[in-house]
JSON list of C-alpha atoms in Angstrom, two decimals:
[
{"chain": "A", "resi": 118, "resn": "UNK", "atom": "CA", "xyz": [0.00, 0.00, 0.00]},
{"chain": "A", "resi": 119, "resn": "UNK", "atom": "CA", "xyz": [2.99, 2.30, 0.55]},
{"chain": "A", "resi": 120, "resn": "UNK", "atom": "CA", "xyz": [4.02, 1.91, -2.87]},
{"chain": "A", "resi": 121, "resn": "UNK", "atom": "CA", "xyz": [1.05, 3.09, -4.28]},
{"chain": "A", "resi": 122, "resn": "UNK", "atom": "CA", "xyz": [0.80, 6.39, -2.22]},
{"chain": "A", "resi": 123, "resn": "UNK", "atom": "CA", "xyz": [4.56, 6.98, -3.28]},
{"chain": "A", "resi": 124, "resn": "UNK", "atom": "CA", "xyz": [4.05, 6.27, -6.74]},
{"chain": "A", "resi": 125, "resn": "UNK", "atom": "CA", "xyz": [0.62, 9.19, -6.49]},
{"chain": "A", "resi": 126, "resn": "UNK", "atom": "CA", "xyz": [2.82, 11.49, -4.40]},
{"chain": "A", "resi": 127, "resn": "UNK", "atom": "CA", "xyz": [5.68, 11.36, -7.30]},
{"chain": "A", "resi": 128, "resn": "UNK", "atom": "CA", "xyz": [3.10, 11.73, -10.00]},
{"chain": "A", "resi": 129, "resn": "UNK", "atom": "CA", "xyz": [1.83, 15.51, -10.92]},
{"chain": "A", "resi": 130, "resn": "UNK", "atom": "CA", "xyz": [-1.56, 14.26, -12.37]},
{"chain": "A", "resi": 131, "resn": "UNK", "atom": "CA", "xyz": [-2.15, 11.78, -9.78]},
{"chain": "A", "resi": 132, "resn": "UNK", "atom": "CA", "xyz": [-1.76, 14.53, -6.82]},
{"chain": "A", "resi": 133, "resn": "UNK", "atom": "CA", "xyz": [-3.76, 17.32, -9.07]},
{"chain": "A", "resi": 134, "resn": "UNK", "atom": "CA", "xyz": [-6.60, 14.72, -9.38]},
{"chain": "A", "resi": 135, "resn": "UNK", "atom": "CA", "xyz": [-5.95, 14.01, -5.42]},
{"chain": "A", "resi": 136, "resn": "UNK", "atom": "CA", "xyz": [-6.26, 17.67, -4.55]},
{"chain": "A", "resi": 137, "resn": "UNK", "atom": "CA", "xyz": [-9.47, 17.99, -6.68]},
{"chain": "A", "resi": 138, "resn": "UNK", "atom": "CA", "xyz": [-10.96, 15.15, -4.97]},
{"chain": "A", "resi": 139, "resn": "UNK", "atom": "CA", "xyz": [-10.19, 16.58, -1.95]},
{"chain": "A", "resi": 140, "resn": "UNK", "atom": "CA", "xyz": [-11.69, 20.17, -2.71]},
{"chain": "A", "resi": 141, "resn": "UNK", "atom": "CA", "xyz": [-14.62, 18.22, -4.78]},
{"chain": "A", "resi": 142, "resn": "UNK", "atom": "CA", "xyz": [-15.77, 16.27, -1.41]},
{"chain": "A", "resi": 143, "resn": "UNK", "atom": "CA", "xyz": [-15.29, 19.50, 0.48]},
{"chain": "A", "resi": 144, "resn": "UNK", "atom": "CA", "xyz": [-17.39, 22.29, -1.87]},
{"chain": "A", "resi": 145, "resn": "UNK", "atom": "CA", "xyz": [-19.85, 18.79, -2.53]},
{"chain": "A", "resi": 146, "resn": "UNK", "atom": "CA", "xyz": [-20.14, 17.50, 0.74]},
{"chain": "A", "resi": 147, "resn": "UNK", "atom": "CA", "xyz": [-21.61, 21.29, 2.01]},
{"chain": "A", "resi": 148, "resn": "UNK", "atom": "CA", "xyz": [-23.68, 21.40, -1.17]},
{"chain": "A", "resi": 149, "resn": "UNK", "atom": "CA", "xyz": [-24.73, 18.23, -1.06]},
{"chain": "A", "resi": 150, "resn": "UNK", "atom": "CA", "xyz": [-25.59, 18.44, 2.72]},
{"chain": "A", "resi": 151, "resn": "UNK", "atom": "CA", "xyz": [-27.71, 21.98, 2.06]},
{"chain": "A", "resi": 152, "resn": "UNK", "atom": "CA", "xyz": [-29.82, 20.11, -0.30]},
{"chain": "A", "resi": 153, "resn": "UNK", "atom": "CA", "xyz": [-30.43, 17.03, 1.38]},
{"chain": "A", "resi": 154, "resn": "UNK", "atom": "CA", "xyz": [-31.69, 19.74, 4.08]},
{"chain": "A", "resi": 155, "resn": "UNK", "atom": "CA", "xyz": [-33.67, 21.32, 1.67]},
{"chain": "A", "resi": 156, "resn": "UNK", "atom": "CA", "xyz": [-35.44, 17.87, 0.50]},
{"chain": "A", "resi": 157, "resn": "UNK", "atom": "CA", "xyz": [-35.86, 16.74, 4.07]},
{"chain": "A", "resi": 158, "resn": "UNK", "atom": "CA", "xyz": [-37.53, 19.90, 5.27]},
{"chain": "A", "resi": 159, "resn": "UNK", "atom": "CA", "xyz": [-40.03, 20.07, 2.30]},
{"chain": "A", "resi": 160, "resn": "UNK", "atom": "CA", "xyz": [-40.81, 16.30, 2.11]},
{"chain": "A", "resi": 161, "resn": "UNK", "atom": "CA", "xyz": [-41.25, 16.42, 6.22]},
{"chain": "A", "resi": 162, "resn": "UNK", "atom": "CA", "xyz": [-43.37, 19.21, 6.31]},
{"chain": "A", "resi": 163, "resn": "UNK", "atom": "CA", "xyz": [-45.20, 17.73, 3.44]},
{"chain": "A", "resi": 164, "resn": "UNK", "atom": "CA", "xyz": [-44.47, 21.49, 1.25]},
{"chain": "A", "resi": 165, "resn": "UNK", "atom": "CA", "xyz": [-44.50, 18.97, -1.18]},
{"chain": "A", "resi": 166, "resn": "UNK", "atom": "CA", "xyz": [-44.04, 15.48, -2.29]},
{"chain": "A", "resi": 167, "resn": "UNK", "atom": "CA", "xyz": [-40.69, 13.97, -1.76]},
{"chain": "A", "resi": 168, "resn": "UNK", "atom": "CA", "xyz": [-40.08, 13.48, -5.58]},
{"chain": "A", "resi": 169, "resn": "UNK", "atom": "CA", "xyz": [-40.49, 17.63, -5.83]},
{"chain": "A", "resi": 170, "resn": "UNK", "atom": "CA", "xyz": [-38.47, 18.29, -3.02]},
{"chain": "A", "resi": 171, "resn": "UNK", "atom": "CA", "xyz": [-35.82, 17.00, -4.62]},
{"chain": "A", "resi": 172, "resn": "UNK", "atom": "CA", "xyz": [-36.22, 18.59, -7.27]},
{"chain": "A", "resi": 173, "resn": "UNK", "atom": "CA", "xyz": [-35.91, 21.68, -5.89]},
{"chain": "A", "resi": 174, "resn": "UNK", "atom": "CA", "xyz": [-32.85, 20.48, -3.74]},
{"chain": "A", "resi": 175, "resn": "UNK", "atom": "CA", "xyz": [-31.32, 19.88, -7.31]},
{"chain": "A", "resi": 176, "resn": "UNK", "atom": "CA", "xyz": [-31.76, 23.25, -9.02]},
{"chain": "A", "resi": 177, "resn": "UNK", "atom": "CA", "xyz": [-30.30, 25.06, -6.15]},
{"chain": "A", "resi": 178, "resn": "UNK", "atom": "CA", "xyz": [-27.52, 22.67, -6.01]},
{"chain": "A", "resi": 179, "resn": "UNK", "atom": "CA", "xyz": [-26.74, 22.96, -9.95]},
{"chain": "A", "resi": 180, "resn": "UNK", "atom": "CA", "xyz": [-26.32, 26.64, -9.58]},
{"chain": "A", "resi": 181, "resn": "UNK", "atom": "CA", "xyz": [-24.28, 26.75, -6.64]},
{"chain": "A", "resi": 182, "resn": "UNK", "atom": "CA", "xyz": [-22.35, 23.71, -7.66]},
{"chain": "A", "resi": 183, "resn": "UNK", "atom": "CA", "xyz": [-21.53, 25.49, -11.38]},
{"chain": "A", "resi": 184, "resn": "UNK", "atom": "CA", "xyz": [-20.16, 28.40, -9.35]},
{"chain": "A", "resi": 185, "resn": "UNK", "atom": "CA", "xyz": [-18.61, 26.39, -6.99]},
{"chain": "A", "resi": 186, "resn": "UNK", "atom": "CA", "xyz": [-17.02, 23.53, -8.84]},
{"chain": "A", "resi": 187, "resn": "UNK", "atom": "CA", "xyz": [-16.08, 25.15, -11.47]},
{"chain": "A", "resi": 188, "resn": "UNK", "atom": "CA", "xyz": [-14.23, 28.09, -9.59]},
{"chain": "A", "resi": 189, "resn": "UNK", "atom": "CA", "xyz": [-12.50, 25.56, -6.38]},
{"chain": "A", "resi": 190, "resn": "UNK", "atom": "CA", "xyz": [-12.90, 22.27, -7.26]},
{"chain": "A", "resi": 191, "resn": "UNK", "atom": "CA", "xyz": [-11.77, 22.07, -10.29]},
{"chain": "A", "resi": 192, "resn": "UNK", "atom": "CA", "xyz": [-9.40, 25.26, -10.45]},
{"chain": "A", "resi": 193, "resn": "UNK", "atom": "CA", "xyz": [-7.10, 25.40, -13.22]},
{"chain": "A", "resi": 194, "resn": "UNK", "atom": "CA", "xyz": [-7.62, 22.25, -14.64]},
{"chain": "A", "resi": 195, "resn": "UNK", "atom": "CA", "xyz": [-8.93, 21.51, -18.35]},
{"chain": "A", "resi": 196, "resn": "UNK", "atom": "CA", "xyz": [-9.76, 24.80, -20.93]},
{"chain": "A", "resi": 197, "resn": "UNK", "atom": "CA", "xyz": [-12.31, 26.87, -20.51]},
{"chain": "A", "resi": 198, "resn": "UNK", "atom": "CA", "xyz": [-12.67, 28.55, -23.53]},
{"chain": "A", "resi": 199, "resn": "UNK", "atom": "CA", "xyz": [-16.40, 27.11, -24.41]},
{"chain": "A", "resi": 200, "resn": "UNK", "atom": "CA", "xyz": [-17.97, 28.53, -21.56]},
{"chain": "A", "resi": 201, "resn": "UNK", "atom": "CA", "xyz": [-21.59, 27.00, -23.57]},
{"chain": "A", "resi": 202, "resn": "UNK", "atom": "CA", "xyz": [-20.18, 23.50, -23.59]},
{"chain": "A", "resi": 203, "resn": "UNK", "atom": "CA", "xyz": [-18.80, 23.47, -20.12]},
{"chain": "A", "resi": 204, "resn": "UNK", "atom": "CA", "xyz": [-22.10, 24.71, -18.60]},
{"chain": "A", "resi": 205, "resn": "UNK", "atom": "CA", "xyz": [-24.02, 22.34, -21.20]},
{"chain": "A", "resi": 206, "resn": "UNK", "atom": "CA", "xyz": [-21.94, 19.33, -19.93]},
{"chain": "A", "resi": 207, "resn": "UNK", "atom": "CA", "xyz": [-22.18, 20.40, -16.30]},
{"chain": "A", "resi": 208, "resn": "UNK", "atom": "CA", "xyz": [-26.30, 20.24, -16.63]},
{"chain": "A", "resi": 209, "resn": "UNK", "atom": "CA", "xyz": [-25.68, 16.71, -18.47]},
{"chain": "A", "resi": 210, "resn": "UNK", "atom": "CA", "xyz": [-23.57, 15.57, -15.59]},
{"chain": "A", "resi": 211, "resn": "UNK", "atom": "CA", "xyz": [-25.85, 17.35, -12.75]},
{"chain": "A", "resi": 212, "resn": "UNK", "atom": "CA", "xyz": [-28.94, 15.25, -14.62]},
{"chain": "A", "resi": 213, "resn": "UNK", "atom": "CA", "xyz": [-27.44, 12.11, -14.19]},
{"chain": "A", "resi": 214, "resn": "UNK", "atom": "CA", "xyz": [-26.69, 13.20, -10.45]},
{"chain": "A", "resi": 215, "resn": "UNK", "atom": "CA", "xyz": [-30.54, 14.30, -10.06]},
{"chain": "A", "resi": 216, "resn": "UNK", "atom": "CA", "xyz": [-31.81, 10.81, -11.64]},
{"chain": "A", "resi": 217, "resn": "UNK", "atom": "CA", "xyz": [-29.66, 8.47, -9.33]},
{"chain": "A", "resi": 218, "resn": "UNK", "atom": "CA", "xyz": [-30.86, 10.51, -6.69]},
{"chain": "A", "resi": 219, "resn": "UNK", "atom": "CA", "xyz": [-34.79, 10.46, -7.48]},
{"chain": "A", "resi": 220, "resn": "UNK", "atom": "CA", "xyz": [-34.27, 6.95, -7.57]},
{"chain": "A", "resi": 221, "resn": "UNK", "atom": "CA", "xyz": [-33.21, 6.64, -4.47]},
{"chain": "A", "resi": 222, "resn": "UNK", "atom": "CA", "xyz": [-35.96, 8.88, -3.22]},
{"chain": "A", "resi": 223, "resn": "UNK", "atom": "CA", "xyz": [-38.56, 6.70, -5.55]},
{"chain": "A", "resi": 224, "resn": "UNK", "atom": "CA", "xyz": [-37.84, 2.81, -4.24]},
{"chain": "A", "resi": 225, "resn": "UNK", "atom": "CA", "xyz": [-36.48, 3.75, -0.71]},
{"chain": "A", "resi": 226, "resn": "UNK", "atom": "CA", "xyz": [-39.36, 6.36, -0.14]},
{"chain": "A", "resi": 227, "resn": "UNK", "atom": "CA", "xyz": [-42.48, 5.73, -2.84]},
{"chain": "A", "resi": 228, "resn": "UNK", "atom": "CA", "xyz": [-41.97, 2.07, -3.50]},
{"chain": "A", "resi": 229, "resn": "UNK", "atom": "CA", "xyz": [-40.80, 0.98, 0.01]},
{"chain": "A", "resi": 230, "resn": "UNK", "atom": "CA", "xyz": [-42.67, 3.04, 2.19]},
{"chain": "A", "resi": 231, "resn": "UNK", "atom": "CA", "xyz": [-39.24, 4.06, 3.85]},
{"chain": "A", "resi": 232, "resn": "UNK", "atom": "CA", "xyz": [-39.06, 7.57, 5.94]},
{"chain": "A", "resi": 233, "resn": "UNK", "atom": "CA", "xyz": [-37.81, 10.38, 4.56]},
{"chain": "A", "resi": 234, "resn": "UNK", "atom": "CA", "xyz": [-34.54, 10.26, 5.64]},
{"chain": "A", "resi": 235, "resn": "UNK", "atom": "CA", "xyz": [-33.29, 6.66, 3.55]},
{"chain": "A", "resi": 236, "resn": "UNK", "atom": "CA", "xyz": [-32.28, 8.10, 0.29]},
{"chain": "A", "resi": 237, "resn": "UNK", "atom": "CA", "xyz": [-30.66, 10.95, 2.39]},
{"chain": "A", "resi": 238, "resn": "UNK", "atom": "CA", "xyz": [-27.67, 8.11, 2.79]},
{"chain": "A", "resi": 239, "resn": "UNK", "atom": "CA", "xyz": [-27.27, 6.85, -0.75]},
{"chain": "A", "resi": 240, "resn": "UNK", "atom": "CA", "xyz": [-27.53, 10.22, -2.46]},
{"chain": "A", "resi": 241, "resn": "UNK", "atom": "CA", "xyz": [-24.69, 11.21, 0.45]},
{"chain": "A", "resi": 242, "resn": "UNK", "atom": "CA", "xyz": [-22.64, 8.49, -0.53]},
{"chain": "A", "resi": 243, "resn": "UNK", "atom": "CA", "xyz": [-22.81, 7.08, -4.38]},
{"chain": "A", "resi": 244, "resn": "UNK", "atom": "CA", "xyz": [-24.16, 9.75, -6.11]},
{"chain": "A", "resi": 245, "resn": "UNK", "atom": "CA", "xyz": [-21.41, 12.31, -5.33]},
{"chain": "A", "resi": 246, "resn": "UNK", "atom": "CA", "xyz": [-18.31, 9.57, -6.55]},
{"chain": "A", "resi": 247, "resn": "UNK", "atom": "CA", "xyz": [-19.85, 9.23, -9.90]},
{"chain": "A", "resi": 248, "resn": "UNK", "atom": "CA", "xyz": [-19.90, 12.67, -10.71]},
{"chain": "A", "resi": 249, "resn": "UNK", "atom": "CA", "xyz": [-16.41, 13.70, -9.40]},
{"chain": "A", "resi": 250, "resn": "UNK", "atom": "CA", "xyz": [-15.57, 11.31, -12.55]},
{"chain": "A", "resi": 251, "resn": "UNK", "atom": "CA", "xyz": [-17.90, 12.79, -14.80]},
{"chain": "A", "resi": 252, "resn": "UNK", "atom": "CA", "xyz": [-16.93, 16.11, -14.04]},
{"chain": "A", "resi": 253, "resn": "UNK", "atom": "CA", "xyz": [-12.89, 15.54, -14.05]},
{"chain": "A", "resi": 254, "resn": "UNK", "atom": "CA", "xyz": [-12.86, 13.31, -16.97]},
{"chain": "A", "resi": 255, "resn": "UNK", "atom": "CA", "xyz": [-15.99, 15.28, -19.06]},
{"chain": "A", "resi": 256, "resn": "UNK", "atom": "CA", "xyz": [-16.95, 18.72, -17.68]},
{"chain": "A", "resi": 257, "resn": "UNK", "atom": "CA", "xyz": [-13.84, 20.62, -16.95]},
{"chain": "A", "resi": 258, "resn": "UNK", "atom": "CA", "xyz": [-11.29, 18.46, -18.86]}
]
């Protein structure tokens, strides 16, 4: 195992990815734990259904994330010159994100009968690993 981590610390793209991971899971996990907030308090309250509160957890964390991601996370790496097709892929990437997690919210919630809080876990968890990939190796490459 010690090998490994010397062979990442001596390589320059393996510690720039490392460092983006790291400031991905940071600039994510606060995103990501402001919308699950946002879906729990609508879907508890019953504002609205739990497949709409997610919803709305998602377009306030697509914004923020653009912002966010594209300015910390992901700082200096890839061009930028096609502002349109970074955004574009971004919302492409974010979708994906949004289905996985409306899954999640469908069987654990809809389909199982499961309190609000299940798909809180999942969309915490697998959700946010996929699109670090997407995003490094599609978005901002």
């Amino acid at each position: 195992m010690k090998r490994h981590f010397d062979r990442v610390a001596a390589d320059p793209e393996a510690r720039a990815a490392f460092a983006q991971l790291v400031r991905y899971a940071i600039i994510g996990a606060m995103i990501t734990i402001g919308g699950q907030a946002i879906y729990y308090v609508l879907a508890e309250t019953r504002t609205t259904s739990p497949l709409v509160a997610i919803a709305i957890a998602w377009i306030v964390g697509v914004v923020v994330g653009y912002f966010a991601h594209g300015w910390i996370s992901f700082a200096g790496h890839g061009a930028r010159d096609d502002h349109a097709a970074t955004s574009t892929r971004f919302v492409a990437v974010n979708v994906i994100g949004y289905l996985l997690n409306s899954f999640w919210v469908w069987l654990l919630v809809e389909r199982l009968g499961g309190p609000n809080w299940w798909p809180i876990l999942p969309n915490l968890a697998l959700t946010p690993l996929m699109t670090f990939w997407l995003h490094r190796y599609w978005t901002f490459r």
